[in-house]
mmCIF file of C-alpha atoms and ligand atoms in Angstrom:
data_model
loop_
_atom_site.group_PDB
_atom_site.id
_atom_site.type_symbol
_atom_site.label_atom_id
_atom_site.label_comp_id
_atom_site.label_asym_id
_atom_site.label_seq_id
_atom_site.Cartn_x
_atom_site.Cartn_y
_atom_site.Cartn_z
ATOM 1 C CA GLY A 1 36.082 84.669 131.964
ATOM 2 C CA ALA A 2 37.805 81.629 129.717
ATOM 3 C CA GLU A 3 40.952 83.236 130.218
ATOM 4 C CA LYS A 4 40.306 83.754 134.011
ATOM 5 C CA ARG A 5 39.812 80.338 134.379
ATOM 6 C CA GLY A 6 43.202 79.095 132.923
ATOM 7 C CA ARG A 7 45.150 81.412 135.567
ATOM 8 C CA ARG A 8 43.095 79.918 137.919
ATOM 9 C CA ARG A 9 43.859 76.820 137.007
ATOM 10 C CA ARG A 10 48.051 77.472 135.872
ATOM 11 C CA ARG A 11 48.781 79.401 139.660
ATOM 12 C CA GLY A 12 46.607 76.072 141.099
ATOM 13 C CA GLY A 13 49.902 73.180 139.655
ATOM 14 C CA GLY A 14 47.344 72.514 137.039
ATOM 15 C CA ARG A 15 44.556 71.229 139.214
ATOM 16 C CA LEU A 16 41.587 73.356 139.723
ATOM 17 C CA SER A 17 41.478 75.613 143.126
ATOM 18 C CA VAL A 18 38.237 75.726 144.768
ATOM 19 C CA SER A 19 37.706 79.168 145.276
ATOM 20 C CA ALA A 20 35.316 80.535 147.996
ATOM 21 C CA ALA A 21 31.993 80.322 146.231
ATOM 22 C CA GLY A 22 32.676 77.118 144.708
ATOM 23 C CA ARG A 23 33.304 76.020 148.574
ATOM 24 C CA ARG A 24 30.090 77.191 149.401
ATOM 25 C CA ARG A 25 28.327 75.835 147.131
ATOM 26 C CA ARG A 26 30.119 72.774 148.574
ATOM 27 C CA ASP A 27 28.882 72.850 151.635
ATOM 28 C CA LYS A 28 25.686 73.972 151.325
ATOM 29 C CA ARG A 29 24.800 70.431 148.586
ATOM 30 C CA ALA A 30 26.711 68.227 151.660
ATOM 31 C CA GLY A 31 24.164 70.354 154.115
ATOM 32 C CA LEU A 32 21.265 69.211 151.727
ATOM 33 C CA GLY A 33 22.439 65.811 151.697
ATOM 34 C CA ALA A 34 22.534 66.169 155.518
ATOM 35 C CA LEU A 35 19.602 66.898 155.626
ATOM 36 C CA ARG A 36 17.884 64.424 153.068
ATOM 37 C CA ILE A 37 19.484 61.260 155.271
ATOM 38 C CA TRP A 38 17.804 63.062 158.917
ATOM 39 C CA LEU A 39 14.385 63.532 157.136
ATOM 40 C CA ILE A 40 14.559 59.997 155.211
ATOM 41 C CA LYS A 41 15.758 58.499 158.921
ATOM 42 C CA ARG A 42 12.392 59.384 159.826
ATOM 43 C CA GLY A 43 10.665 59.051 157.998
ATOM 44 C CA ILE A 44 9.583 62.026 155.869
ATOM 45 C CA ASP A 45 11.153 62.046 152.222
ATOM 46 C CA GLY A 46 10.194 65.764 152.506
ATOM 47 C CA ILE A 47 12.838 67.706 150.499
ATOM 48 C CA SER A 48 10.747 65.743 147.437
ATOM 49 C CA CYS A 49 7.565 67.631 148.616
ATOM 50 C CA CYS A 50 8.767 70.934 149.285
ATOM 51 C CA PRO A 51 8.835 74.093 146.979
ATOM 52 C CA ARG A 52 11.855 74.279 145.686
ATOM 53 C CA LEU A 53 13.387 76.320 142.328
ATOM 54 C CA ARG A 54 13.374 75.007 138.930
ATOM 55 C CA PRO A 55 11.887 75.922 135.905
ATOM 56 C CA GLY A 56 8.203 76.347 136.247
ATOM 57 C CA PRO A 57 5.592 75.601 133.375
ATOM 58 C CA ALA A 58 6.456 76.044 129.863
ATOM 59 C CA LEU A 59 4.616 79.340 129.318
ATOM 60 C CA ARG A 60 6.453 81.061 132.629
ATOM 61 C CA SER A 61 8.731 83.056 130.514
ATOM 62 C CA ARG A 62 6.033 85.387 128.697
ATOM 63 C CA ALA A 63 4.021 85.519 131.779
ATOM 64 C CA GLN A 64 5.878 87.997 134.378
ATOM 65 C CA PRO A 65 9.341 87.839 132.980
ATOM 66 C CA ALA A 66 9.839 89.916 136.470
ATOM 67 C CA ALA A 67 11.208 87.940 139.061
ATOM 68 C CA PRO A 68 11.970 83.827 139.147
ATOM 69 C CA SER A 69 9.379 81.954 141.540
ATOM 70 C CA LEU A 70 9.381 79.142 143.540
ATOM 71 C CA SER A 71 6.350 76.579 142.471
ATOM 72 C CA PRO A 72 5.727 73.333 144.541
ATOM 73 C CA VAL A 73 6.691 69.796 143.682
ATOM 74 C CA SER A 74 4.083 67.422 143.951
ATOM 75 C CA CYS A 75 2.774 68.558 147.247
ATOM 76 C CA PRO A 76 -0.044 66.429 147.889
ATOM 77 C CA GLY A 77 -2.490 69.535 149.042
ATOM 78 C CA ARG A 78 -1.148 72.323 151.206
ATOM 79 C CA ALA A 79 2.428 73.698 152.517
ATOM 80 C CA GLY A 80 2.062 72.448 156.134
ATOM 81 C CA ASP A 81 0.019 68.980 155.252
ATOM 82 C CA ALA A 82 2.382 66.535 154.834
ATOM 83 C CA GLY A 83 2.796 67.664 158.851
ATOM 84 C CA LEU A 84 6.366 69.733 157.882
ATOM 85 C CA PRO A 85 7.410 72.628 159.751
ATOM 86 C CA LEU A 86 6.448 75.598 157.703
ATOM 87 C CA PHE A 87 10.103 76.929 157.347
ATOM 88 C CA PHE A 88 10.506 73.801 155.180
ATOM 89 C CA ASN A 89 7.511 75.008 153.060
ATOM 90 C CA GLY A 90 9.236 78.651 151.423
ATOM 91 C CA SER A 91 5.796 79.600 153.614
ATOM 92 C CA GLY A 92 3.382 78.540 151.514
ATOM 93 C CA SER A 93 1.998 77.196 148.097
ATOM 94 C CA LYS A 94 0.392 78.714 145.063
ATOM 95 C CA GLN A 95 -3.551 78.305 145.435
ATOM 96 C CA LEU A 96 -5.835 79.174 142.683
ATOM 97 C CA PRO A 97 -8.086 81.748 143.634
ATOM 98 C CA GLN A 98 -10.694 81.162 145.885
ATOM 99 C CA ALA A 99 -12.362 84.888 145.493
ATOM 100 C CA VAL A 100 -12.035 87.029 142.548
ATOM 101 C CA ILE A 101 -13.358 90.571 141.185
ATOM 102 C CA ILE A 102 -15.073 90.132 138.169
ATOM 103 C CA GLY A 103 -15.801 93.746 137.676
ATOM 104 C CA VAL A 104 -16.811 96.286 136.414
ATOM 105 C CA LYS A 105 -14.230 98.530 134.723
ATOM 106 C CA LYS A 106 -14.007 101.774 136.717
ATOM 107 C CA GLY A 107 -15.974 101.222 139.678
ATOM 108 C CA GLY A 108 -13.309 101.369 141.740
ATOM 109 C CA THR A 109 -11.964 97.681 141.794
ATOM 110 C CA ARG A 110 -8.069 98.797 142.259
ATOM 111 C CA ALA A 111 -9.024 100.817 145.636
ATOM 112 C CA LEU A 112 -11.449 97.676 147.148
ATOM 113 C CA LEU A 113 -8.172 94.893 146.342
ATOM 114 C CA GLU A 114 -5.722 97.388 147.794
ATOM 115 C CA PHE A 115 -7.798 98.337 150.843
ATOM 116 C CA LEU A 116 -8.324 93.791 151.396
ATOM 117 C CA ARG A 117 -5.130 93.567 150.475
ATOM 118 C CA VAL A 118 -4.661 94.908 154.450
ATOM 119 C CA HIS A 119 -5.906 92.060 155.446
ATOM 120 C CA PRO A 120 -3.295 89.468 156.987
ATOM 121 C CA ASP A 121 -5.273 86.449 155.516
ATOM 122 C CA VAL A 122 -6.045 87.769 151.957
ATOM 123 C CA ARG A 123 -2.927 87.313 149.495
ATOM 124 C CA ALA A 124 -3.637 89.131 146.138
ATOM 125 C CA VAL A 125 -1.735 89.227 142.980
ATOM 126 C CA GLY A 126 -0.731 93.019 141.685
ATOM 127 C CA ALA A 127 -1.691 92.857 138.279
ATOM 128 C CA GLU A 128 -5.053 91.867 136.172
ATOM 129 C CA PRO A 129 -3.994 88.365 135.123
ATOM 130 C CA HIS A 130 -6.942 88.447 132.461
ATOM 131 C CA PHE A 131 -7.033 85.122 132.634
ATOM 132 C CA PHE A 132 -10.117 84.183 131.828
ATOM 133 C CA ASP A 133 -10.421 86.689 128.989
ATOM 134 C CA ARG A 134 -7.479 87.248 126.971
ATOM 135 C CA ASN A 135 -4.811 84.238 128.485
ATOM 136 C CA TYR A 136 -6.884 81.224 128.810
ATOM 137 C CA GLU A 137 -5.424 79.100 126.577
ATOM 138 C CA ARG A 138 -2.063 79.421 128.595
ATOM 139 C CA GLY A 139 -4.084 77.167 131.107
ATOM 140 C CA LEU A 140 -4.630 76.563 134.938
ATOM 141 C CA ALA A 141 -0.979 75.631 135.854
ATOM 142 C CA TRP A 142 0.217 79.051 134.283
ATOM 143 C CA TYR A 143 -2.634 81.225 136.276
ATOM 144 C CA ARG A 144 -1.392 79.255 139.441
ATOM 145 C CA ASP A 145 1.278 80.418 139.013
ATOM 146 C CA LEU A 146 0.963 83.932 138.986
ATOM 147 C CA MET A 147 -0.648 83.869 142.887
ATOM 148 C CA PRO A 148 1.466 85.411 145.212
ATOM 149 C CA ARG A 149 1.830 81.651 148.013
ATOM 150 C CA THR A 150 -0.238 81.992 151.129
ATOM 151 C CA LEU A 151 -0.572 79.458 154.350
ATOM 152 C CA ASP A 152 -2.980 77.766 155.427
ATOM 153 C CA GLY A 153 -6.373 80.059 156.201
ATOM 154 C CA GLN A 154 -5.273 82.853 153.710
ATOM 155 C CA ILE A 155 -7.185 83.653 151.186
ATOM 156 C CA THR A 156 -5.475 83.926 147.464
ATOM 157 C CA MET A 157 -7.505 86.687 145.041
ATOM 158 C CA GLU A 158 -7.283 88.902 141.873
ATOM 159 C CA LYS A 159 -8.815 91.763 139.779
ATOM 160 C CA THR A 160 -9.552 91.074 136.634
ATOM 161 C CA PRO A 161 -12.194 93.450 135.937
ATOM 162 C CA SER A 162 -13.189 93.019 132.150
ATOM 163 C CA TYR A 163 -14.493 89.739 133.127
ATOM 164 C CA PHE A 164 -17.391 90.586 134.216
ATOM 165 C CA VAL A 165 -18.313 91.617 130.829
ATOM 166 C CA THR A 166 -16.619 88.421 129.206
ATOM 167 C CA LYS A 167 -19.434 85.701 127.810
ATOM 168 C CA GLU A 168 -17.360 83.392 128.246
ATOM 169 C CA ALA A 169 -15.089 83.994 131.991
ATOM 170 C CA PRO A 170 -18.458 82.485 134.061
ATOM 171 C CA ALA A 171 -18.126 79.039 132.780
ATOM 172 C CA ARG A 172 -14.672 79.136 132.649
ATOM 173 C CA ILE A 173 -14.290 80.796 136.646
ATOM 174 C CA SER A 174 -16.497 77.753 137.240
ATOM 175 C CA ALA A 175 -15.068 74.819 135.504
ATOM 176 C CA MET A 176 -11.778 75.854 138.044
ATOM 177 C CA SER A 177 -14.115 76.118 140.956
ATOM 178 C CA LYS A 178 -18.094 75.674 141.436
ATOM 179 C CA GLY A 179 -17.087 77.709 145.003
ATOM 180 C CA THR A 180 -15.243 80.785 143.972
ATOM 181 C CA LYS A 181 -16.562 83.432 145.267
ATOM 182 C CA LEU A 182 -16.728 86.295 143.091
ATOM 183 C CA ILE A 183 -17.530 90.016 143.756
ATOM 184 C CA VAL A 184 -18.736 93.225 141.426
ATOM 185 C CA VAL A 185 -18.082 96.409 142.197
ATOM 186 C CA VAL A 186 -21.046 98.779 140.514
ATOM 187 C CA ARG A 187 -21.083 102.549 140.041
ATOM 188 C CA ASP A 188 -23.977 104.456 138.256
ATOM 189 C CA PRO A 189 -24.224 103.611 135.253
ATOM 190 C CA VAL A 190 -24.619 107.570 134.145
ATOM 191 C CA THR A 191 -20.927 107.632 135.758
ATOM 192 C CA ARG A 192 -19.271 104.813 133.838
ATOM 193 C CA ILE A 193 -22.528 103.676 131.416
ATOM 194 C CA GLY A 194 -23.217 100.240 131.184
ATOM 195 C CA ILE A 195 -26.148 97.511 131.421
ATOM 196 C CA TYR A 196 -25.411 95.838 134.499
ATOM 197 C CA ALA A 197 -28.933 93.290 134.308
ATOM 198 C CA LYS A 198 -27.578 92.368 130.530
ATOM 199 C CA HIS A 199 -24.309 90.808 132.042
ATOM 200 C CA LEU A 200 -25.436 89.621 135.217
ATOM 201 C CA GLU A 201 -27.940 87.091 133.300
ATOM 202 C CA ASN A 202 -24.475 84.676 131.725
ATOM 203 C CA TRP A 203 -23.068 84.678 135.122
ATOM 204 C CA LEU A 204 -25.922 83.291 136.878
ATOM 205 C CA LEU A 205 -26.291 80.204 134.244
ATOM 206 C CA TYR A 206 -23.489 79.027 135.989
ATOM 207 C CA PHE A 207 -23.644 81.044 140.089
ATOM 208 C CA PRO A 208 -26.130 81.196 142.254
ATOM 209 C CA ILE A 209 -26.723 84.810 143.512
ATOM 210 C CA GLY A 210 -25.687 84.001 147.313
ATOM 211 C CA GLN A 211 -21.861 83.375 145.864
ATOM 212 C CA ILE A 212 -21.941 87.040 144.204
ATOM 213 C CA LEU A 213 -21.320 89.959 146.472
ATOM 214 C CA PHE A 214 -22.008 93.805 144.641
ATOM 215 C CA VAL A 215 -20.736 96.058 146.631
ATOM 216 C CA SER A 216 -21.200 99.709 145.636
ATOM 217 C CA GLY A 217 -18.702 101.831 143.948
ATOM 218 C CA GLU A 218 -19.740 104.818 145.320
ATOM 219 C CA ARG A 219 -20.231 103.589 149.263
ATOM 220 C CA LEU A 220 -17.039 102.717 148.242
ATOM 221 C CA ILE A 221 -16.086 106.300 148.683
ATOM 222 C CA SER A 222 -18.173 107.922 150.821
ATOM 223 C CA ASP A 223 -17.689 104.477 153.551
ATOM 224 C CA PRO A 224 -15.261 102.635 152.533
ATOM 225 C CA ALA A 225 -14.925 100.506 155.858
ATOM 226 C CA GLY A 226 -18.520 99.889 155.805
ATOM 227 C CA GLU A 227 -18.321 98.481 152.717
ATOM 228 C CA LEU A 228 -15.516 96.554 153.350
ATOM 229 C CA GLY A 229 -16.948 95.147 156.294
ATOM 230 C CA ARG A 230 -19.381 93.557 154.159
ATOM 231 C CA VAL A 231 -16.561 92.053 152.134
ATOM 232 C CA GLN A 232 -15.062 90.358 154.868
ATOM 233 C CA ASP A 233 -18.197 88.876 155.782
ATOM 234 C CA PHE A 234 -18.834 86.880 152.558
ATOM 235 C CA LEU A 235 -15.096 85.673 152.119
ATOM 236 C CA GLY A 236 -15.289 84.473 155.845
ATOM 237 C CA LEU A 237 -12.850 86.585 157.261
ATOM 238 C CA LYS A 238 -12.338 88.274 160.575
ATOM 239 C CA ARG A 239 -13.648 92.058 160.405
ATOM 240 C CA ILE A 240 -10.409 93.109 160.759
ATOM 241 C CA ILE A 241 -10.570 96.159 158.384
ATOM 242 C CA THR A 242 -12.501 98.850 159.682
ATOM 243 C CA ASP A 243 -12.083 102.637 160.209
ATOM 244 C CA LYS A 244 -8.701 103.153 161.921
ATOM 245 C CA HIS A 245 -7.388 101.899 158.833
ATOM 246 C CA PHE A 246 -8.694 104.497 156.514
ATOM 247 C CA TYR A 247 -7.988 108.735 155.768
ATOM 248 C CA PHE A 248 -9.999 111.552 153.799
ATOM 249 C CA ASN A 249 -7.088 112.627 151.671
ATOM 250 C CA LYS A 250 -8.712 116.148 150.863
ATOM 251 C CA THR A 251 -5.964 116.391 148.117
ATOM 252 C CA LYS A 252 -6.983 113.775 146.365
ATOM 253 C CA GLY A 253 -10.808 113.684 147.536
ATOM 254 C CA PHE A 254 -10.925 110.410 148.400
ATOM 255 C CA PRO A 255 -10.192 108.120 150.959
ATOM 256 C CA CYS A 256 -6.769 106.691 151.295
ATOM 257 C CA LEU A 257 -4.612 103.876 154.140
ATOM 258 C CA LYS A 258 -3.089 105.415 156.560
ATOM 259 C CA LYS A 259 -1.265 102.160 156.316
ATOM 260 C CA ALA A 260 -0.703 100.233 153.055
ATOM 261 C CA GLU A 261 -0.198 96.573 153.025
ATOM 262 C CA GLY A 262 3.839 95.453 154.104
ATOM 263 C CA SER A 263 4.729 99.378 154.966
ATOM 264 C CA SER A 264 4.038 102.257 157.461
ATOM 265 C CA LYS A 265 3.403 104.911 155.544
ATOM 266 C CA PRO A 266 0.063 106.699 153.652
ATOM 267 C CA HIS A 267 -1.041 105.577 151.004
ATOM 268 C CA CYS A 268 -3.392 106.604 148.276
ATOM 269 C CA LEU A 269 -4.052 105.813 144.658
ATOM 270 C CA GLY A 270 -2.627 106.916 141.744
ATOM 271 C CA LYS A 271 -2.889 109.371 139.634
ATOM 272 C CA THR A 272 -4.986 107.667 137.179
ATOM 273 C CA LYS A 273 -7.760 106.747 139.875
ATOM 274 C CA GLY A 274 -9.958 109.617 140.667
ATOM 275 C CA ARG A 275 -9.785 111.326 137.933
ATOM 276 C CA PRO A 276 -11.324 114.642 137.395
ATOM 277 C CA HIS A 277 -14.738 113.771 135.209
ATOM 278 C CA PRO A 278 -15.865 116.345 132.578
ATOM 279 C CA GLU A 279 -18.820 118.827 132.987
ATOM 280 C CA ILE A 280 -21.920 116.887 131.369
ATOM 281 C CA ASP A 281 -24.721 119.188 130.314
ATOM 282 C CA GLN A 282 -27.786 118.182 133.184
ATOM 283 C CA GLU A 283 -30.135 117.642 130.439
ATOM 284 C CA VAL A 284 -28.209 114.994 128.720
ATOM 285 C CA VAL A 285 -27.498 113.101 132.389
ATOM 286 C CA GLN A 286 -31.683 113.528 132.878
ATOM 287 C CA ARG A 287 -31.986 111.600 129.162
ATOM 288 C CA LEU A 288 -28.917 108.922 130.867
ATOM 289 C CA ARG A 289 -31.092 108.424 133.400
ATOM 290 C CA ASP A 290 -33.812 107.789 132.269
ATOM 291 C CA PHE A 291 -32.755 105.659 129.575
ATOM 292 C CA TYR A 292 -30.702 103.653 132.443
ATOM 293 C CA ARG A 293 -33.650 103.443 135.044
ATOM 294 C CA PRO A 294 -35.609 100.528 133.351
ATOM 295 C CA PHE A 295 -32.096 98.167 133.699
ATOM 296 C CA ASN A 296 -31.461 99.958 136.764
ATOM 297 C CA MET A 297 -34.656 98.595 138.822
ATOM 298 C CA LYS A 298 -33.994 94.785 136.742
ATOM 299 C CA PHE A 299 -30.773 95.089 138.190
ATOM 300 C CA TYR A 300 -32.174 95.472 141.661
ATOM 301 C CA GLN A 301 -34.319 92.903 141.481
ATOM 302 C CA MET A 302 -32.131 90.712 140.193
ATOM 303 C CA THR A 303 -29.635 91.465 143.111
ATOM 304 C CA GLY A 304 -32.396 92.115 145.855
ATOM 305 C CA HIS A 305 -30.066 95.240 146.177
ATOM 306 C CA ASP A 306 -31.404 99.130 145.724
ATOM 307 C CA PHE A 307 -27.773 101.143 144.799
ATOM 308 C CA GLY A 308 -29.977 104.821 144.631
ATOM 309 C CA TRP A 309 -29.012 105.516 141.617
ATOM 310 C CA ASP A 310 -32.255 107.151 141.062
HETATM 311 N N1 PPS B 1 -9.963 105.515 147.229
HETATM 312 C C1 PPS B 1 -10.056 105.674 145.890
HETATM 313 N N2 PPS B 1 -9.022 106.449 145.034
HETATM 314 C C2 PPS B 1 -9.167 106.614 144.252
HETATM 315 N N3 PPS B 1 -10.545 106.312 143.494
HETATM 316 C C3 PPS B 1 -11.397 105.234 144.051
HETATM 317 C C4 PPS B 1 -11.561 105.517 145.499
HETATM 318 N N4 PPS B 1 -12.137 104.708 145.374
HETATM 319 C C5 PPS B 1 -12.836 104.427 144.358
HETATM 320 N N5 PPS B 1 -12.567 104.642 143.284
HETATM 321 C C6 PPS B 1 -12.782 105.067 142.226
HETATM 322 O O1 PPS B 1 -12.077 103.707 141.527
HETATM 323 C C7 PPS B 1 -12.359 104.263 139.739
HETATM 324 C C8 PPS B 1 -11.330 103.039 138.889
HETATM 325 O O2 PPS B 1 -12.305 102.095 139.449
HETATM 326 P P1 PPS B 1 -11.260 100.803 138.786
HETATM 327 O O3 PPS B 1 -9.979 100.514 139.776
HETATM 328 O O4 PPS B 1 -11.861 100.169 138.980
HETATM 329 O O5 PPS B 1 -10.074 101.169 137.013
HETATM 330 S S1 PPS B 1 -10.018 99.553 136.682
HETATM 331 O O6 PPS B 1 -10.741 99.093 135.614
HETATM 332 O O7 PPS B 1 -8.810 98.908 136.782
HETATM 333 O O8 PPS B 1 -9.538 100.719 135.289
HETATM 334 C C9 PPS B 1 -11.897 105.404 140.053
HETATM 335 O O9 PPS B 1 -12.358 105.798 138.864
HETATM 336 P P2 PPS B 1 -12.439 107.469 138.120
HETATM 337 O O10 PPS B 1 -13.454 108.871 138.880
HETATM 338 O O11 PPS B 1 -13.171 107.740 136.953
HETATM 339 O O12 PPS B 1 -10.503 108.031 138.114
HETATM 340 C C10 PPS B 1 -12.078 106.282 141.448
HETATM 341 O O13 PPS B 1 -13.724 107.121 141.086
#
């Protein structure tokens, strides 16, 4: 590099010759300057109020080392609020989630999120952020920075199924926003083990029951469009995801999407979803049924919904 620079200097007769790339950079700066003058003349200092590249919160490097992201700079409210054209706002801004899939582990949470992402008004993080259980000390700015950009009217979502059994999660989510909508995918506890009523009590200390939607893990497999209809209503979304979006893949043994988000190809969940389950002795299954029955009854009573596990 140093040697090349020296050669360039020599060829330029002592003066630095301007490379094509350098010229392009200079022209771009000049262009931005002209744009700033144009905006200031019109009373809009848009450049100080629109997303731009800058180092994000200190912890970004530990969070998602993958792609560097744009973060909004001192914008009051959302993109578009300042009356700026959308192209100028870098296609929206990052928001804290308004809805979170909080559980349960192995309930079908990935399927639900993948299906919901088909909706044009839903934007979601792919990976599980684990903010309210493992990463809380990193702060809300770190959390928000993980979120995809959204435009007005779009909902930001994430799923981390371990939140449901995390003692601190209800208080923490409520501190972020009391209005956060919560979704729990539940599945026969004989299949995945767990006492839902016990954990739900913690959530009800912070959220009214009407702010929590319980999705049946079994129906999400037998009638995905039906369950997605309930979820869209709960989120206040237009019912866009319907039967037409699904097909039953015989090899996989599960419903799959005819077209995944941002693709025209059919999409089933990966190998870790829908694993073969071992045969369990019928006597053991019966004992598990008997053990869970009273807890299930309590859960049905609390939610006002009979999940038909008995
Ligand atoms: N459409 C579709 N395709 C594949 N799998 C489906 C689907 N719908 C629901 N399921 C069930 O989802 C179970 C995995 O649940 P989660 O995604 O919540 O698991 S995790 O806690 O995030 O690991 C997974 O559990 P296992 O069968 O035990 O693998 C599936 O039964």
